Amino acid sequence: MDVISQLQRQFIDYTSSLYREGYVDDQFSQLQKLQDESNPDFVVEVVSLFFDDCQKLVQNMAQALEQQNVDFRQVDSHVHQLKGSSSSVGASRVKNACIAFRTFCEAQNREGCLRCLQQVNQEYSVLKNKLQQLFRLEQQIIAAGGSIPMVE
Amino acid sequence: MATATAAEVYGTPSDEELHVLAVDDSYVDRKVIERLLKVSACKVTAVESGIRALQYLGLDGGKSSVDFDALKVNLIMTDYSMPGMTGYELLKKIKESSAFREIPVVIMSSENILTRIDRCLEEGAEDYIVKPVKLSDVRRLKEFIIKGELEENSKTRHQKRKQRDEDQPSSSASSSSSSPTTSLSFLQLPAGDDASSSDPPSSPSSPLSQPELLLGSPSKRSKLLNRD
């Protein structure tokens, strides 16, 4: 197998595993469909915005939870925002972590919230690494002169 | 018989693209919805809040910074949960405005809450889309809006044709049979001199000023044409 085919094979396998393991869902493939020659970096751009958003919101949540008197509505509002943007980019594990998080906010359970924050942070970090790997593969394919295969 | 131009048929703004005003406080969501709409051949203006949306439309009391006629909005898509003014509140403001209440408004929300959906639909929302918004959602909306514009424009063409026929009495008047709602046979449109005596109350240059006269109740139309 030549280099391009090998890389493409890797790309397909890696992408499939991301879906299979629930890191991304169908909305992520929607984003990929929105990418074309006129907007070749769309997915990378949106995902980067998402990760910036993640970082900011996680910080806000941490700060809010550190307070003497935790304002759970405030925390919930941040979680709601993160849930929204993770849903929009197809980051399903992050989204699910947010869903669980909200129930602890509603219950005004600080310990539970802190655990969830930990979980959210973990999921976001792992996803970030995985997608960076995916984008690197894409770069390699293009650099080798190949095209990115569509993975349904 | 003159052939209609694409603009007449589809009746969208001058460059024949739907112009959508998207309102969402999330930057990520704005980016996604913008792209979804562009890929679907729509013009997009994305703003971050209800206030900004009202400003864009010129509804906030201040002067609008855009030439509204040039950038007519065909559809407003707004997020429900936004700080400050919610999508629901924005919907109400738009439906309260005589200038903009005809613009279809669609609510987007991550929450699938029946009471919320009902409230929005009752207030006049065209649709309620549960996020994340997909290409198929945009496609469906676009078809719906274009269909609405088509009907609106076929009314316009019909009115124009009617005006032409009244001004130039001819037997072709009876062939204006594209009315989707009422048959014209009962009107027995005059082919002779009688036509000159029936002056329509609305001026020919503003056919849309009383759209309800078109294809509306037969009695209204006969009043229009048979006045002596």
CSV table of C-alpha atoms in Angstrom, one decimal:
chain,number,residue,atom,x,y,z
A,1,MET,CA,0.0,0.0,0.0
A,2,ASP,CA,1.3,3.4,-0.9
A,3,VAL,CA,1.7,6.2,1.7
A,4,ILE,CA,-1.5,7.9,0.8
A,5,SER,CA,-3.7,4.8,1.0
A,6,GLN,CA,-2.1,3.9,4.3
A,7,LEU,CA,-2.8,7.3,5.7
A,8,GLN,CA,-6.3,7.2,4.4
A,9,ARG,CA,-6.8,3.8,5.9
A,10,GLN,CA,-5.6,5.2,9.3
A,11,PHE,CA,-7.8,8.1,9.0
A,12,ILE,CA,-10.9,6.0,8.3
A,13,ASP,CA,-10.1,3.7,11.2
A,14,TYR,CA,-9.4,6.5,13.6
A,15,THR,CA,-12.6,8.4,12.7
A,16,SER,CA,-14.7,5.2,13.0
A,17,SER,CA,-13.3,4.6,16.4
A,18,LEU,CA,-14.2,8.1,17.5
A,19,TYR,CA,-17.8,7.5,16.6
A,20,ARG,CA,-17.8,4.0,17.9
A,21,GLU,CA,-16.5,5.0,21.3
A,22,GLY,CA,-18.9,7.9,21.5
A,23,TYR,CA,-16.4,10.7,21.5
A,24,VAL,CA,-18.3,12.3,18.6
A,25,ASP,CA,-21.7,11.8,17.2
A,26,ASP,CA,-23.7,12.5,14.0
A,27,GLN,CA,-23.5,16.2,14.5
A,28,PHE,CA,-19.7,16.0,13.9
A,29,SER,CA,-20.3,14.5,10.5
A,30,GLN,CA,-22.7,17.3,9.8
A,31,LEU,CA,-19.9,19.7,10.4
A,32,GLN,CA,-17.7,17.7,8.0
A,33,LYS,CA,-20.3,18.0,5.4
A,34,LEU,CA,-20.2,21.7,5.7
A,35,GLN,CA,-16.5,21.8,4.8
A,36,ASP,CA,-15.5,22.2,1.2
A,37,GLU,CA,-12.9,23.8,-1.0
A,38,SER,CA,-14.3,27.2,-0.3
A,39,ASN,CA,-14.1,26.5,3.5
A,40,PRO,CA,-11.4,23.9,3.9
A,41,ASP,CA,-10.7,24.6,7.6
A,42,PHE,CA,-14.3,24.9,8.8
A,43,VAL,CA,-14.2,21.9,11.1
A,44,VAL,CA,-10.8,22.9,12.7
A,45,GLU,CA,-12.1,26.4,13.2
A,46,VAL,CA,-15.3,25.5,14.8
A,47,VAL,CA,-13.7,22.9,17.0
A,48,SER,CA,-11.1,25.4,18.1
A,49,LEU,CA,-13.7,27.8,19.0
A,50,PHE,CA,-15.4,25.1,21.0
A,51,PHE,CA,-12.3,24.2,22.9
A,52,ASP,CA,-11.7,27.9,23.8
A,53,ASP,CA,-15.3,28.1,25.0
A,54,CYS,CA,-14.8,24.9,27.0
A,55,GLN,CA,-11.7,26.2,28.7
A,56,LYS,CA,-13.3,29.5,29.6
A,57,LEU,CA,-16.5,27.8,30.9
A,58,VAL,CA,-14.6,25.2,32.9
A,59,GLN,CA,-12.7,28.0,34.6
A,60,ASN,CA,-15.9,29.9,35.3
A,61,MET,CA,-17.5,26.8,36.8
A,62,ALA,CA,-14.5,26.1,39.0
A,63,GLN,CA,-14.5,29.7,40.3
A,64,ALA,CA,-18.2,29.6,41.0
A,65,LEU,CA,-17.8,26.3,42.9
A,66,GLU,CA,-15.0,27.7,45.0
A,67,GLN,CA,-17.2,30.3,46.6
A,68,GLN,CA,-18.3,30.1,50.2
A,69,ASN,CA,-21.9,30.3,49.1
A,70,VAL,CA,-22.1,28.6,45.7
A,71,ASP,CA,-24.5,30.2,43.3
A,72,PHE,CA,-25.7,27.0,41.7
A,73,ARG,CA,-27.8,28.8,39.1
A,74,GLN,CA,-24.7,30.5,37.9
A,75,VAL,CA,-22.9,27.2,37.7
A,76,ASP,CA,-25.8,25.6,35.9
A,77,SER,CA,-25.9,28.5,33.4
A,78,HIS,CA,-22.2,27.8,32.5
A,79,VAL,CA,-23.0,24.1,32.2
A,80,HIS,CA,-26.0,24.8,30.0
A,81,GLN,CA,-23.8,26.8,27.7
A,82,LEU,CA,-21.2,24.1,27.4
A,83,LYS,CA,-23.9,21.5,26.9
A,84,GLY,CA,-25.2,23.6,24.0
A,85,SER,CA,-21.9,24.2,22.2
A,86,SER,CA,-20.8,20.6,22.7
A,87,SER,CA,-24.0,19.4,21.2
A,88,SER,CA,-23.5,21.8,18.2
A,89,VAL,CA,-20.1,20.3,17.4
A,90,GLY,CA,-21.0,16.7,18.1
A,91,ALA,CA,-18.8,16.4,21.2
A,92,SER,CA,-21.1,13.8,22.7
A,93,ARG,CA,-19.1,12.7,25.7
A,94,VAL,CA,-18.6,16.3,26.8
A,95,LYS,CA,-22.3,16.8,26.3
A,96,ASN,CA,-23.3,13.8,28.3
A,97,ALA,CA,-21.0,14.9,31.1
A,98,CYS,CA,-22.8,18.2,31.1
A,99,ILE,CA,-26.2,16.6,31.3
A,100,ALA,CA,-25.1,14.7,34.4
A,101,PHE,CA,-23.6,17.9,35.8
A,102,ARG,CA,-26.9,19.8,35.6
A,103,THR,CA,-28.7,17.3,37.8
A,104,PHE,CA,-26.1,18.0,40.5
A,105,CYS,CA,-26.6,21.7,40.1
A,106,GLU,CA,-30.3,21.3,40.4
A,107,ALA,CA,-29.7,19.3,43.6
A,108,GLN,CA,-27.3,22.0,44.8
A,109,ASN,CA,-24.8,19.3,45.5
A,110,ARG,CA,-21.4,20.8,45.6
A,111,GLU,CA,-19.4,17.6,45.9
A,112,GLY,CA,-21.3,16.1,43.0
A,113,CYS,CA,-20.7,19.2,41.0
A,114,LEU,CA,-17.0,19.1,41.6
A,115,ARG,CA,-16.9,15.5,40.5
A,116,CYS,CA,-18.8,16.4,37.4
A,117,LEU,CA,-16.5,19.3,36.7
A,118,GLN,CA,-13.6,16.9,36.9
A,119,GLN,CA,-15.4,14.6,34.4
A,120,VAL,CA,-16.1,17.5,32.0
A,121,ASN,CA,-12.6,18.6,32.1
A,122,GLN,CA,-11.3,15.1,31.5
A,123,GLU,CA,-13.6,14.5,28.5
A,124,TYR,CA,-12.7,17.8,27.0
A,125,SER,CA,-9.0,17.1,27.3
A,126,VAL,CA,-9.2,13.7,25.8
A,127,LEU,CA,-11.4,14.9,23.0
A,128,LYS,CA,-9.0,17.7,22.3
A,129,ASN,CA,-6.1,15.3,22.0
A,130,LYS,CA,-8.1,12.9,19.8
A,131,LEU,CA,-9.3,15.6,17.4
A,132,GLN,CA,-5.8,17.1,17.2
A,133,GLN,CA,-4.6,13.7,16.2
A,134,LEU,CA,-7.3,13.4,13.6
A,135,PHE,CA,-6.5,16.8,12.1
A,136,ARG,CA,-2.8,15.9,12.0
A,137,LEU,CA,-3.7,12.8,10.0
A,138,GLU,CA,-5.7,15.0,7.6
A,139,GLN,CA,-2.7,17.3,7.2
A,140,GLN,CA,-0.5,14.3,6.4
A,141,ILE,CA,-2.8,13.0,3.8
A,142,ILE,CA,-3.0,16.4,2.1
A,143,ALA,CA,0.7,16.9,2.3
A,144,ALA,CA,1.2,13.6,0.6
A,145,GLY,CA,-1.1,14.8,-2.2
A,146,GLY,CA,-4.1,12.7,-1.2
A,147,SER,CA,-7.7,13.6,-0.4
A,148,ILE,CA,-9.6,13.2,2.9
A,149,PRO,CA,-12.0,10.2,2.6
A,150,MET,CA,-15.6,10.7,3.7
A,151,VAL,CA,-16.5,8.5,6.6
A,152,GLU,CA,-20.2,7.9,7.1
B,1,MET,CA,-47.7,35.3,-22.9
B,2,ALA,CA,-44.7,36.8,-21.2
B,3,THR,CA,-42.4,34.3,-19.5
B,4,ALA,CA,-41.6,35.0,-15.8
B,5,THR,CA,-38.1,35.7,-14.7
B,6,ALA,CA,-36.6,33.6,-12.0
B,7,ALA,CA,-37.0,36.5,-9.6
B,8,GLU,CA,-40.7,36.7,-10.4
B,9,VAL,CA,-41.1,33.0,-9.9
B,10,TYR,CA,-39.2,32.6,-6.7
B,11,GLY,CA,-39.8,36.1,-5.5
B,12,THR,CA,-36.7,36.3,-3.3
B,13,PRO,CA,-34.6,39.4,-2.8
B,14,SER,CA,-32.9,40.9,-5.9
B,15,ASP,CA,-30.0,38.4,-5.9
B,16,GLU,CA,-32.5,35.5,-5.5
B,17,GLU,CA,-31.1,34.2,-2.2
B,18,LEU,CA,-33.1,34.0,1.0
B,19,HIS,CA,-31.8,36.3,3.6
B,20,VAL,CA,-31.8,34.9,7.1
B,21,LEU,CA,-31.3,36.8,10.3
B,22,ALA,CA,-29.8,34.3,12.8
B,23,VAL,CA,-29.8,35.2,16.5
B,24,ASP,CA,-27.7,33.3,19.0
B,25,ASP,CA,-25.6,34.2,22.0
B,26,SER,CA,-23.2,31.3,21.4
B,27,TYR,CA,-20.3,32.1,19.1
B,28,VAL,CA,-19.9,28.4,18.3
B,29,ASP,CA,-23.6,28.1,17.3
B,30,ARG,CA,-23.5,31.2,15.3
B,31,LYS,CA,-20.6,29.9,13.3
B,32,VAL,CA,-22.4,26.6,12.7
B,33,ILE,CA,-25.7,28.1,11.7
B,34,GLU,CA,-24.0,30.6,9.5
B,35,ARG,CA,-22.3,27.8,7.6
B,36,LEU,CA,-25.4,25.7,7.5
B,37,LEU,CA,-27.2,28.5,5.8
B,38,LYS,CA,-24.5,29.5,3.4
B,39,VAL,CA,-24.1,25.9,2.2
B,40,SER,CA,-27.8,26.0,1.6
B,41,ALA,CA,-27.4,29.1,-0.6
B,42,CYS,CA,-28.8,31.6,1.8
B,43,LYS,CA,-27.5,35.0,2.8
B,44,VAL,CA,-26.9,35.2,6.5
B,45,THR,CA,-26.7,38.0,9.0
B,46,ALA,CA,-25.7,36.6,12.4
B,47,VAL,CA,-26.2,38.6,15.6
B,48,GLU,CA,-25.6,37.8,19.2
B,49,SER,CA,-28.7,39.0,20.9
B,50,GLY,CA,-32.3,40.0,20.6
B,51,ILE,CA,-31.4,43.6,21.1
B,52,ARG,CA,-29.0,43.5,18.2
B,53,ALA,CA,-31.6,41.8,16.1
B,54,LEU,CA,-34.1,44.5,16.7
B,55,GLN,CA,-31.4,47.1,16.0
B,56,TYR,CA,-30.7,45.4,12.7
B,57,LEU,CA,-34.4,45.5,11.8
B,58,GLY,CA,-34.6,49.1,12.9
B,59,LEU,CA,-37.2,48.2,15.5
B,60,ASP,CA,-35.3,49.5,18.5
B,61,GLY,CA,-36.4,53.1,18.0
B,62,GLY,CA,-33.1,54.1,16.7
B,63,LYS,CA,-32.3,54.5,13.1
B,64,SER,CA,-31.5,51.3,11.3
B,65,SER,CA,-27.9,51.2,10.0
B,66,VAL,CA,-28.9,49.3,7.0
B,67,ASP,CA,-31.0,50.0,4.0
B,68,PHE,CA,-33.8,47.7,4.8
B,69,ASP,CA,-35.2,47.5,1.3
B,70,ALA,CA,-31.9,46.2,-0.1
B,71,LEU,CA,-31.5,43.5,2.6
B,72,LYS,CA,-35.0,42.3,3.1
B,73,VAL,CA,-35.1,39.5,5.7
B,74,ASN,CA,-37.0,36.4,4.7
B,75,LEU,CA,-36.6,34.4,7.8
B,76,ILE,CA,-35.5,34.9,11.4
B,77,MET,CA,-34.0,32.0,13.3
B,78,THR,CA,-33.4,32.7,17.0
B,79,ASP,CA,-32.1,30.7,19.9
B,80,TYR,CA,-34.6,30.5,22.8
B,81,SER,CA,-32.4,30.8,25.8
B,82,MET,CA,-30.4,34.0,25.6
B,83,PRO,CA,-29.4,36.4,28.3
B,84,GLY,CA,-31.3,39.7,28.3
B,85,MET,CA,-34.0,39.1,25.8
B,86,THR,CA,-35.0,35.5,25.2
B,87,GLY,CA,-35.9,34.2,21.8
B,88,TYR,CA,-39.5,34.1,22.9
B,89,GLU,CA,-39.5,37.8,23.8
B,90,LEU,CA,-37.9,38.6,20.5
B,91,LEU,CA,-40.6,36.6,18.7
B,92,LYS,CA,-43.2,38.6,20.5
B,93,LYS,CA,-41.7,41.9,19.6
B,94,ILE,CA,-41.5,40.9,16.0
B,95,LYS,CA,-45.1,39.7,15.8
B,96,GLU,CA,-46.2,43.0,17.5
B,97,SER,CA,-44.6,45.0,14.8
B,98,SER,CA,-46.7,45.8,11.8
B,99,ALA,CA,-43.7,46.1,9.6
B,100,PHE,CA,-42.1,42.7,10.5
B,101,ARG,CA,-44.9,40.4,11.7
B,102,GLU,CA,-45.1,38.7,8.4
B,103,ILE,CA,-41.5,37.5,8.6
B,104,PRO,CA,-41.5,33.9,9.6
B,105,VAL,CA,-39.7,33.3,12.9
B,106,VAL,CA,-38.2,30.0,13.9
B,107,ILE,CA,-37.1,29.2,17.4
B,108,MET,CA,-34.1,27.0,18.1
B,109,SER,CA,-33.6,25.3,21.4
B,110,SER,CA,-31.6,22.5,23.0
B,111,GLU,CA,-34.6,21.8,25.2
B,112,ASN,CA,-37.5,19.7,24.0
B,113,ILE,CA,-40.1,21.1,26.4
B,114,LEU,CA,-43.7,20.7,25.1
B,115,THR,CA,-45.0,23.7,27.0
B,116,ARG,CA,-42.3,25.9,25.7
B,117,ILE,CA,-42.9,24.7,22.1
B,118,ASP,CA,-46.6,25.3,22.5
B,119,ARG,CA,-46.0,28.8,23.8
B,120,CYS,CA,-43.7,29.7,20.9
B,121,LEU,CA,-46.1,28.3,18.3
B,122,GLU,CA,-49.0,30.1,19.9
B,123,GLU,CA,-47.1,33.3,19.8
B,124,GLY,CA,-46.7,32.9,16.0
B,125,ALA,CA,-43.4,31.0,15.6
B,126,GLU,CA,-43.3,29.1,12.3
B,127,ASP,CA,-41.4,26.2,13.7
B,128,TYR,CA,-39.4,25.1,16.8
B,129,ILE,CA,-36.2,23.3,16.0
B,130,VAL,CA,-34.5,21.2,18.7
B,131,LYS,CA,-30.7,21.8,18.5
B,132,PRO,CA,-28.4,20.8,17.1
B,133,VAL,CA,-29.6,22.3,13.9
B,134,LYS,CA,-28.9,20.1,10.9
B,135,LEU,CA,-28.7,20.6,7.1
B,136,SER,CA,-32.0,18.8,6.7
B,137,ASP,CA,-33.6,21.3,9.1
B,138,VAL,CA,-32.3,24.2,7.0
B,139,ARG,CA,-33.4,22.6,3.8
B,140,ARG,CA,-36.9,22.0,5.1
B,141,LEU,CA,-37.2,25.6,6.3
B,142,LYS,CA,-35.9,27.0,3.0
B,143,GLU,CA,-38.5,25.0,1.0
B,144,PHE,CA,-41.2,26.2,3.3
B,145,ILE,CA,-40.1,29.9,3.0
B,146,ILE,CA,-39.7,29.7,-0.8
B,147,LYS,CA,-43.1,28.1,-1.1
B,148,GLY,CA,-44.6,30.9,0.9
B,149,GLU,CA,-42.8,33.5,-1.3
B,150,LEU,CA,-44.0,31.7,-4.4
B,151,GLU,CA,-47.6,31.9,-3.3
B,152,GLU,CA,-47.2,35.5,-2.3
B,153,ASN,CA,-45.7,36.3,-5.7
B,154,SER,CA,-48.2,34.3,-7.7
B,155,LYS,CA,-50.8,36.5,-6.0
B,156,THR,CA,-48.8,39.5,-7.1
B,157,ARG,CA,-48.6,38.3,-10.7
B,158,HIS,CA,-52.3,37.4,-10.6
B,159,GLN,CA,-53.2,40.9,-9.4
B,160,LYS,CA,-50.9,42.4,-12.1
B,161,ARG,CA,-52.4,40.3,-14.8
B,162,LYS,CA,-55.9,41.3,-13.6
B,163,GLN,CA,-54.9,45.0,-13.7
B,164,ARG,CA,-53.6,44.6,-17.2
B,165,ASP,CA,-56.7,42.8,-18.3
B,166,GLU,CA,-58.9,45.5,-16.9
B,167,ASP,CA,-56.9,48.2,-18.6
B,168,GLN,CA,-56.9,46.4,-21.9
B,169,PRO,CA,-60.1,44.5,-22.2
B,170,SER,CA,-59.6,41.4,-24.2
B,171,SER,CA,-60.9,37.9,-24.3
B,172,SER,CA,-57.7,36.6,-22.7
B,173,ALA,CA,-59.0,37.8,-19.3
B,174,SER,CA,-60.9,34.6,-18.9
B,175,SER,CA,-57.7,32.6,-19.3
B,176,SER,CA,-56.3,33.9,-16.0
B,177,SER,CA,-57.1,30.6,-14.5
B,178,SER,CA,-54.1,30.0,-12.2
B,179,SER,CA,-56.1,30.9,-9.1
B,180,PRO,CA,-55.4,28.1,-6.7
B,181,THR,CA,-58.5,28.9,-4.6
B,182,THR,CA,-61.4,30.2,-6.6
B,183,SER,CA,-62.5,29.7,-10.1
B,184,LEU,CA,-63.1,32.9,-12.0
B,185,SER,CA,-66.0,31.7,-14.1
B,186,PHE,CA,-68.7,33.3,-11.9
B,187,LEU,CA,-67.2,36.7,-12.6
B,188,GLN,CA,-67.8,36.7,-16.3
B,189,LEU,CA,-65.1,39.2,-16.9
B,190,PRO,CA,-66.2,41.8,-19.5
B,191,ALA,CA,-64.6,41.5,-22.9
B,192,GLY,CA,-66.0,44.7,-24.2
B,193,ASP,CA,-66.5,48.3,-23.3
B,194,ASP,CA,-67.8,47.6,-19.8
B,195,ALA,CA,-64.3,47.0,-18.6
B,196,SER,CA,-63.5,50.7,-18.8
B,197,SER,CA,-66.1,51.5,-16.3
B,198,SER,CA,-64.7,49.3,-13.6
B,199,ASP,CA,-62.0,51.3,-11.9
B,200,PRO,CA,-60.3,49.2,-9.3
B,201,PRO,CA,-60.1,51.0,-5.9
B,202,SER,CA,-56.4,50.2,-5.4
B,203,SER,CA,-53.8,51.8,-7.7
B,204,PRO,CA,-52.1,49.5,-10.1
B,205,SER,CA,-48.7,50.5,-8.9
B,206,SER,CA,-49.2,49.0,-5.5
B,207,PRO,CA,-50.7,45.6,-5.9
B,208,LEU,CA,-49.6,44.4,-2.6
B,209,SER,CA,-51.3,47.2,-0.6
B,210,GLN,CA,-54.4,45.1,-0.2
B,211,PRO,CA,-53.3,41.5,-0.8
B,212,GLU,CA,-56.4,40.1,0.8
B,213,LEU,CA,-58.4,41.1,-2.2
B,214,LEU,CA,-56.5,38.7,-4.3
B,215,LEU,CA,-57.7,35.1,-4.4
B,216,GLY,CA,-59.7,36.0,-1.3
B,217,SER,CA,-63.4,35.9,-1.0
B,218,PRO,CA,-65.2,35.8,-4.3
B,219,SER,CA,-67.5,38.6,-3.1
B,220,LYS,CA,-64.6,40.9,-2.6
B,221,ARG,CA,-63.3,40.3,-6.0
B,222,SER,CA,-66.6,40.8,-7.7
B,223,LYS,CA,-67.0,44.1,-5.8
B,224,LEU,CA,-63.7,45.1,-7.2
B,225,LEU,CA,-64.5,44.3,-10.8
B,226,ASN,CA,-68.2,45.0,-11.1
B,227,ARG,CA,-68.3,48.5,-9.6
B,228,ASP,CA,-70.4,50.8,-11.8
